[in-house]
Short mmCIF file of C-alpha atoms in Angstrom, two decimals:
data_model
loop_
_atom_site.label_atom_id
_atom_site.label_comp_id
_atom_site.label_asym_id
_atom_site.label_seq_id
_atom_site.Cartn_x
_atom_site.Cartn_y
_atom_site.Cartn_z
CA UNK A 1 101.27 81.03 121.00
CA UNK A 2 101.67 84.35 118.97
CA UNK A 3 105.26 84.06 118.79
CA UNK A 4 105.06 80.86 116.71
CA UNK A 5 102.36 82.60 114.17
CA UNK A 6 104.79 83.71 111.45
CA UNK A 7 104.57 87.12 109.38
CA UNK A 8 102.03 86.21 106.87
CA UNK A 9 99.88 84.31 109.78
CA UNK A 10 100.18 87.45 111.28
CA UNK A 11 98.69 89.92 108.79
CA UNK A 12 96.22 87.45 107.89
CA UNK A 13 94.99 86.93 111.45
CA UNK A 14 94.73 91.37 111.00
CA UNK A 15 92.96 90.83 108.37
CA UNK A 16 90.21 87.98 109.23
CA UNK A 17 89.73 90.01 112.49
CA UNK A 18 88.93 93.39 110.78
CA UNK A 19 86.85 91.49 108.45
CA UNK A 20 84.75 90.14 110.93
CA UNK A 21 84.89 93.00 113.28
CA UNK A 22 83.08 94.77 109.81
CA UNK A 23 80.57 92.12 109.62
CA UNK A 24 79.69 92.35 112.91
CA UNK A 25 79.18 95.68 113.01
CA UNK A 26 77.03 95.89 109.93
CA UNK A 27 74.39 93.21 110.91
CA UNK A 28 74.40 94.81 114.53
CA UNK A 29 73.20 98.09 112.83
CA UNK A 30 70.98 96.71 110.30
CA UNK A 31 69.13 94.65 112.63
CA UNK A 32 68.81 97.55 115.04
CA UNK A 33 67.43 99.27 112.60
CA UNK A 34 65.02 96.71 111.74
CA UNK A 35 63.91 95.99 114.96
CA UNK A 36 63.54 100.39 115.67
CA UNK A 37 61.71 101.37 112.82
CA UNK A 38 58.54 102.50 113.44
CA UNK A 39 55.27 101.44 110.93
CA UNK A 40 53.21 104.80 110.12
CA UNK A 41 49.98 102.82 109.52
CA UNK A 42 47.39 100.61 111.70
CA UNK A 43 46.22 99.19 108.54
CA UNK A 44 47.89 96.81 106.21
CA UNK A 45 46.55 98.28 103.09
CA UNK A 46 47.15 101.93 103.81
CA UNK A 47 46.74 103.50 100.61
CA UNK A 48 43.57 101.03 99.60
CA UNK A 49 41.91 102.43 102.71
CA UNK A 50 42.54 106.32 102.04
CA UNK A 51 41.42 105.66 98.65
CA UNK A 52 38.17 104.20 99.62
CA UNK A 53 37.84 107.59 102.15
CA UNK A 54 38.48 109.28 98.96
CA UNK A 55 35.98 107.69 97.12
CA UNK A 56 33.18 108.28 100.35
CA UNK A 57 34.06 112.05 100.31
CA UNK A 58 33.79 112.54 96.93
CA UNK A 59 30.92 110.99 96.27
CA UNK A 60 29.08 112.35 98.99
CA UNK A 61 30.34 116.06 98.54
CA UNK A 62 28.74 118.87 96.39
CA UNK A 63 30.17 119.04 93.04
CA UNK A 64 31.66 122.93 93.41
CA UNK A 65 34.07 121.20 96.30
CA UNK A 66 35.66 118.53 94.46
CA UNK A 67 38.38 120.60 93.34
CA UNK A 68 39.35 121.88 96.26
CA UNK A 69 38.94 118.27 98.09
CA UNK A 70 40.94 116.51 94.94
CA UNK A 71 43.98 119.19 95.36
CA UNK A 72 43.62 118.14 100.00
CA UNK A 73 43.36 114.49 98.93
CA UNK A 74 46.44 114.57 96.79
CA UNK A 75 49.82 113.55 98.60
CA UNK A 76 53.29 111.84 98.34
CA UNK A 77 51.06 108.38 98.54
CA UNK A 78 48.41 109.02 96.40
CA UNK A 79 47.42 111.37 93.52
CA UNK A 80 43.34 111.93 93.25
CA UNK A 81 41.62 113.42 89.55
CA UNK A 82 38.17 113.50 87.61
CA UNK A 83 38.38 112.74 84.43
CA UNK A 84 35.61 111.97 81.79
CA UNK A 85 36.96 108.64 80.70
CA UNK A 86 38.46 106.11 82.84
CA UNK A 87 42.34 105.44 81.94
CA UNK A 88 43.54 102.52 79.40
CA UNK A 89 44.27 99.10 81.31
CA UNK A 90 47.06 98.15 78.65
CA UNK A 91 49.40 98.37 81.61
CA UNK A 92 47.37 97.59 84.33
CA UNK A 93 46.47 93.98 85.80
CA UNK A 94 42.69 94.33 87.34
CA UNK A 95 42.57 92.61 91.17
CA UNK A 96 39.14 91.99 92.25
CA UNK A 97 40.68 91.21 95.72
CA UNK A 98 41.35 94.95 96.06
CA UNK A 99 38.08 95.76 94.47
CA UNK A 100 36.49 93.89 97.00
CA UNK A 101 37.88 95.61 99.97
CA UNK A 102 37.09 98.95 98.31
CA UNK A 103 33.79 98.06 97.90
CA UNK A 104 33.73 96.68 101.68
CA UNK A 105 34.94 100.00 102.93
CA UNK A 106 32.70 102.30 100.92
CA UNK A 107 29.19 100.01 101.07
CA UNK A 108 29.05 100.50 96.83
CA UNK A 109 27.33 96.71 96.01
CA UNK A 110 27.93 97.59 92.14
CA UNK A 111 29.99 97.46 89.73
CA UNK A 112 31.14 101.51 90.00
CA UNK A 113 34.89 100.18 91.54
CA UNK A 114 37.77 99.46 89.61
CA UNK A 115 40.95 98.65 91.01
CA UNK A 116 44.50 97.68 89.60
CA UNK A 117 47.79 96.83 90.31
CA UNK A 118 51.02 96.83 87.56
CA UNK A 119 53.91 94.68 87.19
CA UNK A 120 56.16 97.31 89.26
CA UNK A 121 54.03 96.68 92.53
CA UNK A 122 53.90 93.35 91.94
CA UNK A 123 54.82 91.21 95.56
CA UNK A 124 57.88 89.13 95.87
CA UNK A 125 57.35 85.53 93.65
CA UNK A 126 53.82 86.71 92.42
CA UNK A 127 53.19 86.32 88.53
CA UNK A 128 50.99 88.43 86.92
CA UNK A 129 49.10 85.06 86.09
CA UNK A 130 47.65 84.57 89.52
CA UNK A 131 45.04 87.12 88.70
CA UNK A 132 42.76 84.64 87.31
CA UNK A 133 43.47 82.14 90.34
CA UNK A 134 40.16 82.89 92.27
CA UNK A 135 41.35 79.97 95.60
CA UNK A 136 44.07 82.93 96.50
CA UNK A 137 42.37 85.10 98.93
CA UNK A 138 45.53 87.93 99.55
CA UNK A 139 46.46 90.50 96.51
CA UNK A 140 49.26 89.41 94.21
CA UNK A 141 50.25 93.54 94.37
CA UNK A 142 49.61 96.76 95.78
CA UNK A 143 47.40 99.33 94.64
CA UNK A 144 48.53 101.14 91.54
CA UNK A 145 45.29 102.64 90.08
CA UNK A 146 41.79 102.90 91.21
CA UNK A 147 39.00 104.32 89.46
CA UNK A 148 35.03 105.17 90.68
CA UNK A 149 32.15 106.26 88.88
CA UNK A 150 30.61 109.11 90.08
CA UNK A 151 26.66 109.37 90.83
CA UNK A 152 26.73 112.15 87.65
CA UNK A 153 28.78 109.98 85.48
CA UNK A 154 32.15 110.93 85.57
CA UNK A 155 34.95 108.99 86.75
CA UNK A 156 37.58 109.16 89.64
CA UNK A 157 41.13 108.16 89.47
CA UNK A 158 43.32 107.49 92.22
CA UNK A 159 46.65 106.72 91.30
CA UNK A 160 49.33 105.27 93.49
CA UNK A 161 53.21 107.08 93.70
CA UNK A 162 55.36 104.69 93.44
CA UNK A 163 58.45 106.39 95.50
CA UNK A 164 61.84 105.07 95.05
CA UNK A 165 62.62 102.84 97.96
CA UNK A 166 66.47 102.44 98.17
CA UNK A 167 67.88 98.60 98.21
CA UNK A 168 70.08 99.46 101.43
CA UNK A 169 68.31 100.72 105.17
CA UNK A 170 69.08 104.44 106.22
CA UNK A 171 70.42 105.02 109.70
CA UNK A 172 70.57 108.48 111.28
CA UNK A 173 69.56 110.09 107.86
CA UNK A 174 72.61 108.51 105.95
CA UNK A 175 72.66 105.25 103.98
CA UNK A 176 74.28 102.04 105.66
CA UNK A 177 76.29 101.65 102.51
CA UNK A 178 77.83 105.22 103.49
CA UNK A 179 78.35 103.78 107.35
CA UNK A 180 80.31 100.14 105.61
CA UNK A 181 82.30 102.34 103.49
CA UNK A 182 83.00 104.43 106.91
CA UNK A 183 83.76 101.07 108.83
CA UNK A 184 86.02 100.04 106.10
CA UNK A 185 88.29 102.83 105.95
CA UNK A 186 88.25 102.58 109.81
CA UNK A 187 89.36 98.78 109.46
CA UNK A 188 92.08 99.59 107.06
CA UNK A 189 93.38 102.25 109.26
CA UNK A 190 93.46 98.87 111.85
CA UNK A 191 94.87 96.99 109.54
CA UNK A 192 97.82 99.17 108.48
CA UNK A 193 98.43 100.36 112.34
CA UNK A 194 98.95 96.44 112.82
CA UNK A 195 101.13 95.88 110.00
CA UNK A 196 103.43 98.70 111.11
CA UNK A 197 103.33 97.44 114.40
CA UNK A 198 104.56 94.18 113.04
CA UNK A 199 106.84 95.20 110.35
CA UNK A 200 108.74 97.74 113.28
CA UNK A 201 111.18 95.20 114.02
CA UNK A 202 112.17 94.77 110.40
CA UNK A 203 112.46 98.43 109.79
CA UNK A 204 115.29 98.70 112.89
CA UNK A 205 116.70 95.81 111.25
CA UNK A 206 117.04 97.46 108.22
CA UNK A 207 118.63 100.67 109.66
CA UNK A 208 121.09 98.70 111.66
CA UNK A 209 122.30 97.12 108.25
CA UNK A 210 122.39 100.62 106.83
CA UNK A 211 124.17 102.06 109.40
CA UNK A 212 126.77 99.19 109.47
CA UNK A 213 130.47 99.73 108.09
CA UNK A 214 132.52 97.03 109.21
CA UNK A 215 133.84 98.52 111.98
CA UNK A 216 131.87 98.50 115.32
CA UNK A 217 129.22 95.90 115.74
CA UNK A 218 126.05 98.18 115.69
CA UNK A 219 124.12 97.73 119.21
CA UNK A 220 122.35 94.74 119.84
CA UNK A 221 118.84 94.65 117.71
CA UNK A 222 115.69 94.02 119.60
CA UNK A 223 114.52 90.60 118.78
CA UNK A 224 110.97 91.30 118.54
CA UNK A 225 107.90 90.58 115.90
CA UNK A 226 107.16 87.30 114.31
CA UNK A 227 109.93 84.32 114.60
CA UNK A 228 110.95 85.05 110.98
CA UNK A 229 112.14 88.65 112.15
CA UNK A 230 113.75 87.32 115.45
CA UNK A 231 116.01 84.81 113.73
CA UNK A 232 116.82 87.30 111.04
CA UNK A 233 118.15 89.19 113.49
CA UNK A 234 120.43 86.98 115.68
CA UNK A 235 121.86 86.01 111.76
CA UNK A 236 122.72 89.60 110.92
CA UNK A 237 123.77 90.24 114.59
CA UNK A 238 126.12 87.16 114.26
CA UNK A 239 127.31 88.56 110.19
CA UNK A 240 128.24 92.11 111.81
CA UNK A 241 130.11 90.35 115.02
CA UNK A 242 131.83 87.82 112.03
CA UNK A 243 132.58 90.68 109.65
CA UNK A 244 134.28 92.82 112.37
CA UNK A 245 136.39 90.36 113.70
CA UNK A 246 137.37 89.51 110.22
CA UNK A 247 138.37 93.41 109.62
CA UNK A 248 140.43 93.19 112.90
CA UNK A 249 142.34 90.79 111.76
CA UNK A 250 142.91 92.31 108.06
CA UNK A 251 143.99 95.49 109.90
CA UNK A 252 146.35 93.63 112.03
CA UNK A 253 148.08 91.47 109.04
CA UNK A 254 148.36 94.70 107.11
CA UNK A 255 149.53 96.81 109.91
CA UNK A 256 152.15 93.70 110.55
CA UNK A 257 152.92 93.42 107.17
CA UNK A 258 153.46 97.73 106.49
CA UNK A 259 155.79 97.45 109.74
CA UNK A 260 158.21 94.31 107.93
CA UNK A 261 158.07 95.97 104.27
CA UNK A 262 159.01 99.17 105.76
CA UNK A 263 161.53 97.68 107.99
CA UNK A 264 163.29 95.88 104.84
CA UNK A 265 162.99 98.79 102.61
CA UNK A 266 164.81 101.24 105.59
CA UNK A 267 167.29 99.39 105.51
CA UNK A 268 167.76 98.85 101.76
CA UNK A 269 167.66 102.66 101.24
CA UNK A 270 170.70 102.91 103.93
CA UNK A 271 172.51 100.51 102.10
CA UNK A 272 172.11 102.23 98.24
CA UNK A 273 172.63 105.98 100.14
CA UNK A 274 176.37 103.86 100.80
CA UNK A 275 176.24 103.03 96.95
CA UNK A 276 179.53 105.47 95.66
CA UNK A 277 178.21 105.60 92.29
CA UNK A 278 176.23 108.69 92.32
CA UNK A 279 173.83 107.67 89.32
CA UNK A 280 173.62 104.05 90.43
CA UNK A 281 172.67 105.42 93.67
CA UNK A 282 170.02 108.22 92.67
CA UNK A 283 168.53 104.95 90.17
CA UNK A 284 168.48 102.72 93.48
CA UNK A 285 166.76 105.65 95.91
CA UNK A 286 164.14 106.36 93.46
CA UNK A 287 162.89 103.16 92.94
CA UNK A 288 162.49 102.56 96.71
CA UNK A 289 160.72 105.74 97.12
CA UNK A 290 158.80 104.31 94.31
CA UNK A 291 158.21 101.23 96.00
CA UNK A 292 157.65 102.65 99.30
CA UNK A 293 154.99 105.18 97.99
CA UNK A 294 153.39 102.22 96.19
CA UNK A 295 153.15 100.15 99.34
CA UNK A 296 151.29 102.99 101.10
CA UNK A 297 148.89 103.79 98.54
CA UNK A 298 148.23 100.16 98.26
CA UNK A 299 147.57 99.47 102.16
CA UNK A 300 145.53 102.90 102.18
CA UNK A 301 143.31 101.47 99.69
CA UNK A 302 143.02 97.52 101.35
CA UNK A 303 142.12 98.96 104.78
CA UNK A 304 139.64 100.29 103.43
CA UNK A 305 139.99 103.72 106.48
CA UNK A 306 139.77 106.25 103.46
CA UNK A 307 136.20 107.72 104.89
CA UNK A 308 136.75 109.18 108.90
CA UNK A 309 133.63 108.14 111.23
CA UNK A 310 133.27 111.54 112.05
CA UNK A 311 131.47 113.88 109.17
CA UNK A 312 130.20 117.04 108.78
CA UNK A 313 129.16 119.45 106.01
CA UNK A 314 131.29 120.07 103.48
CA UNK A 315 131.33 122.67 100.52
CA UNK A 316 132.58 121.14 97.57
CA UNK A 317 133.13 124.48 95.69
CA UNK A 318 135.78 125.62 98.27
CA UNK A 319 137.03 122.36 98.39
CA UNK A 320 137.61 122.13 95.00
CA UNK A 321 138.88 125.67 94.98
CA UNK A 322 141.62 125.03 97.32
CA UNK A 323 142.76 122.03 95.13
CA UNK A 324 142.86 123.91 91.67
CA UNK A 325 144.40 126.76 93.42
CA UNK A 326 147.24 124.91 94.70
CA UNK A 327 147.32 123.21 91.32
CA UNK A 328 147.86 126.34 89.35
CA UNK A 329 150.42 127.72 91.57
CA UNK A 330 152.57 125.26 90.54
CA UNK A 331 151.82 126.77 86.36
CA UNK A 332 149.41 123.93 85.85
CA UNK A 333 146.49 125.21 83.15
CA UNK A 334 143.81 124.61 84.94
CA UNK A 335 140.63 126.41 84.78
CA UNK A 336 137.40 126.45 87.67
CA UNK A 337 133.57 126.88 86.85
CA UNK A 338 131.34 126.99 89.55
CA UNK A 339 133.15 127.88 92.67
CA UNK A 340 130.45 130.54 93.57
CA UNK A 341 127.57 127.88 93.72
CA UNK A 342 126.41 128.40 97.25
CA UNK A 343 124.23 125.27 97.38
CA UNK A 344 126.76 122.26 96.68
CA UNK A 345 126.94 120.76 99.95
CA UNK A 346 127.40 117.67 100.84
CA UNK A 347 127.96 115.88 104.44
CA UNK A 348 131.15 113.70 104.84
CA UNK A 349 134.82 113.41 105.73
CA UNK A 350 136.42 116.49 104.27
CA UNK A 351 139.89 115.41 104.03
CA UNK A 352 138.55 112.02 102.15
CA UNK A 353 136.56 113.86 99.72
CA UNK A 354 139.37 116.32 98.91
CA UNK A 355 141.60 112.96 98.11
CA UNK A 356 139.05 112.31 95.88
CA UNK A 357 139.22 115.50 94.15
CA UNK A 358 143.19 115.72 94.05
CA UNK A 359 143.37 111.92 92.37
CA UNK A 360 141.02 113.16 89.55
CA UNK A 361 142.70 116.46 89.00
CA UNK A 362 146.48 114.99 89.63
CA UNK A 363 145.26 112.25 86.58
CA UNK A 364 143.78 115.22 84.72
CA UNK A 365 146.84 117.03 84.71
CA UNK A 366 149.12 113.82 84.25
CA UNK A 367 147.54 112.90 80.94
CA UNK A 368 146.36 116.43 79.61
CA UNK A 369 148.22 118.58 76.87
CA UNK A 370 147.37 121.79 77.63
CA UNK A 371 144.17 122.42 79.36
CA UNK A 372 142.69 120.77 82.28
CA UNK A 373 138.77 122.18 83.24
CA UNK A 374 137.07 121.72 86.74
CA UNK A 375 133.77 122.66 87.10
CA UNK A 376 131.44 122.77 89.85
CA UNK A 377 127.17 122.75 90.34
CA UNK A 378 124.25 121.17 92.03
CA UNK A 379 121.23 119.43 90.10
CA UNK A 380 118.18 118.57 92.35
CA UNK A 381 119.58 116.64 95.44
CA UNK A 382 122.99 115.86 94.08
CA UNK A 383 126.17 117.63 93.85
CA UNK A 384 128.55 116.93 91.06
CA UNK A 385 132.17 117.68 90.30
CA UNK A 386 133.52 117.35 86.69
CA UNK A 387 136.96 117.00 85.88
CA UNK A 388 138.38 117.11 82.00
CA UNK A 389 140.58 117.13 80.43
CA UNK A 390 142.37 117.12 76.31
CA UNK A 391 144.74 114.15 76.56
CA UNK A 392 143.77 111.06 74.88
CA UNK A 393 140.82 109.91 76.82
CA UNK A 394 139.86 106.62 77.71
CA UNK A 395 138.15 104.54 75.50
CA UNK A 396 134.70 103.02 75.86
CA UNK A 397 135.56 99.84 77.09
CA UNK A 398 138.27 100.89 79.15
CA UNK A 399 135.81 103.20 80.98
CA UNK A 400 134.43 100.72 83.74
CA UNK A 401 137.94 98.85 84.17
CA UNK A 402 139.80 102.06 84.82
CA UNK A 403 138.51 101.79 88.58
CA UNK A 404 139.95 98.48 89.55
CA UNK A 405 142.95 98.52 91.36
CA UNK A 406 146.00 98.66 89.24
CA UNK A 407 144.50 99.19 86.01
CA UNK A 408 145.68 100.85 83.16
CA UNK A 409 145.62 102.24 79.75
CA UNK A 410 148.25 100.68 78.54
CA UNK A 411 148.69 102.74 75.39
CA UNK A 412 148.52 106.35 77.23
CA UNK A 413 148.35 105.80 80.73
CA UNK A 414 151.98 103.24 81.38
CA UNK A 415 154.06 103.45 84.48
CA UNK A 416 155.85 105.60 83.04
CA UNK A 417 153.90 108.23 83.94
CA UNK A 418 154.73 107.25 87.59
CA UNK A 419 151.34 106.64 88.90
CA UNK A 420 150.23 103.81 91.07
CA UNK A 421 147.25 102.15 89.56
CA UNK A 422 144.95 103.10 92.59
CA UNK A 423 144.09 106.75 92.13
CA UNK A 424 140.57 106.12 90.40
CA UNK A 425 139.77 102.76 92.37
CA UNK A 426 140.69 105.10 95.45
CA UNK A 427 138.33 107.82 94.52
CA UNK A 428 135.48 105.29 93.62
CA UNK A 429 135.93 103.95 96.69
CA UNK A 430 135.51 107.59 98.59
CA UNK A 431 132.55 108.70 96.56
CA UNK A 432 130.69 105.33 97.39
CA UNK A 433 131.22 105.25 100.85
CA UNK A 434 129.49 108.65 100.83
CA UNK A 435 126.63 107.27 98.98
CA UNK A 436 127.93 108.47 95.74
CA UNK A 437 129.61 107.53 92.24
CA UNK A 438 132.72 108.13 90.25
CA UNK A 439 131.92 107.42 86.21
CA UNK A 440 134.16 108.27 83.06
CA UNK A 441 132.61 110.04 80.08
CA UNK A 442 133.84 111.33 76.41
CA UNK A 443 134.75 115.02 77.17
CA UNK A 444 134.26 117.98 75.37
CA UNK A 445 137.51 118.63 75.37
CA UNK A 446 138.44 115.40 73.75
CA UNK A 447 139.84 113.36 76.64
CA UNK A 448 138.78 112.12 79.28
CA UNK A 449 135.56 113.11 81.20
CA UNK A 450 135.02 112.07 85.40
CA UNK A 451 132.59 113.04 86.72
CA UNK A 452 132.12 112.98 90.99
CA UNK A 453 128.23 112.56 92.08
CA UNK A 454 127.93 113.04 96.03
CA UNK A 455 124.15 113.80 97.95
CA UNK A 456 123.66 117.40 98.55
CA UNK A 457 122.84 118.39 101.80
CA UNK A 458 118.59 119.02 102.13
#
């Protein structure tokens, strides 16, 4: 049954579950509470029937003792004073059904009692209007002030304390709008183990993809998780098995094809070396060198093997060392910034990423008219390598097309110069496979500007 429920059925079945595993919970509490909290009273009317003690003891008690019985009397519940004149009823609504019960409990037959209730004690769906409706025999509010008139004239007033009674139940001394909030982070911690649980599969499926070069087939991906995830994965297992076999057979027609071309042009390069012209035959052996050193740049760069399998760490500022080094032993002007940064590291195929650096220098120095500058650093998490140099640059919207294969500046950069076309595309092609870039910028120098961007090592 589950493994029909697709992804989102999935996280919303998470979801609704939590949900109602919260709801649950809450009324559980809150009716537990209910049902265990204890009433402090035996009477209904609590505070009516300590005021009415209040009233007995005061009224029966010598006059030198009231103060000390109005300062015991006095509580969180009720507050107890004499005063000379009873208090103003502009706030108050009078309720003879309290003052009858007062009366009741303290025998007074007269009209000495005076109790009151106020709009804040009102009871649930009572209006202040029912006063005046004598057929209702219960108290449209709680006791807010009472007052009694002494035997010697003066007049007490009790007056109720209204405390602050919070909306939400308590449990265990915290609010239960605390314990929801509580319950809901514990549900989204639920939730979000569940969707990781779920969303496993498409993580691994994601890696595999990552991982995948074209070569091997990556091993077989679990097909777990919801049906959308399962088929996903028998498609991309099937693409990587289709894509492989299709590089097989690229590698074969260009191996086959190498072998012919190299067979024919053997055998041409025999037959000019029996040229007896000398020039005619110098003319005929260096255009099949030429042509032979174009075919194997060109099948280098459509098998696409430039980047080993195998990689390890590798310091670009020796790297690049070694290259300039060997490039200014031959006179070349060639200057190096940066090849005592200790930090620009990167992890890949060493001999790959020193191609890279020798096509950008060898097309530096090709095209340059004097200087050529190299320069080496590390910003951040990347490494870069900059090459420049002060030939005639590329222009702005040659700059993208000078990596495609066989491209060139037709003005400064002809065959003439010998090259191949492929040195750029080649080192674009490097520098991606190790998760980098190759770009060309206006240099400072006034020519052309590459610049090599590779991940450091962490």
């Amino acid at each position: 049954m589950m493994a029909r429920i697709g992804l989102l059925g999935r996280i919303m079945l998470l979801l609704l579950g939590a949900l109602s595993v919260l709801v649950i919970v809450t009324v559980s509490i809150d009716r537990w509470q209910i049902a265990h909290r204890p009433f402090p009273w035996n009477s209904s009317f609590p505070r009516l029937d300590q005021a009415a003690h209040i009233m007995t003891l005061l009224r029966e008690a010598d006059p030198a003792l009231r103060p000390a019985i109005l300062k015991a009397v006095s509580g969180e519940a009720l507050r107890a004073k004499i005063a000379d004149q009873p208090p103003p009823e502009a706030e108050l609504i009078r309720e003879p059904r309290l003052e009858a019960r007062l009366r009741r409990l303290t025998g007074e037959t007269n009209d000495r009692i005076s109790a009151f209730t106020s709009t804040a004690m009102l009871h649930r769906g009572v209006d202040a209007a029912d006063v005046a409706d004598r057929d209702r025999r219960r108290p449209i509010g709680s006791l807010s002030t009472a007052t009694y008139r002494l035997p010697d004239g003066r007049i007490l007033v009790i007056s109720a304390i209204e405390r602050h009674r919070s909306l939400m139940p308590w449990l265990l001394g915290l609010p239960l709008s605390l314990w929801v909030a509580i319950l809901g982070v514990a549900v989204a911690g639920l939730v979000l183990v569940g969707a990781r649980h779920e969303l496993t599969p498409l993580r691994r499926l994601t890696e595999a993809v990552s991982r995948f070069d074209g070569r091997v087939t990556e091993p077989a991906i679990p097909t777990q998780g919801a049906p959308e995830i399962r088929h996903l994965a028998r498609a991309v297992q099937v693409m990587q098995e289709r894509i492989v076999g299709l590089m097989a057979e690229r590698s074969l027609l260009i191996g086959a094809i190498s072998h012919d071309l190299k067979t024919y042009l053997t055998r041409l390069r025999l037959r000019a070396e029996g040229v007896a012209e000398p020039e005619r035959r110098e003319r005929l052996i260096e255009d099949l060198d030429a042509m032979t050193a174009l075919i194997d740049t060109s099948l280098g760069f459509a098998r696409g093997t430039a980047v080993g399998v195998e990689r390890a760490a590798v310091d670009l500022a020796d790297l690049v060392a070694v290259e300039v080094a060997e490039q200014a032993a031959q006179g070349i002007a060639i200057r190096l910034t940066g090849e005592d940064v200790q930090d620009a590291v990167t992890v890949g195929d060493a001999v790959a990423l020193r191609r890279v650096v020798a096509n950008l220098i060898e097309n530096a120095v090709k095209f340059s008219r004097s200087t050529v500058a190299v320069a080496v650093s590390r910003t951040g998490t990347v490494c870069h390598v900059v090459v420049e140099d002060d030939g005639p640059g590329i222009p702005d919207a040659e700059r993208a097309a000078v990596f495609s294969p066989f491209y060139r500046v037709e003005r400064s950069r002809s065959r003439q110069t010998g090259g191949t076309g492929l040195g750029l595309a080649i080192a674009r092609q490097i520098a991606e496979a190790h998760g980098g870039s190759v770009v060309a910028e206006a240099g400072s120098l006034g020519g052309a500007r590459l610049v090599v961007t590779l991940p450091a090592l962490a």
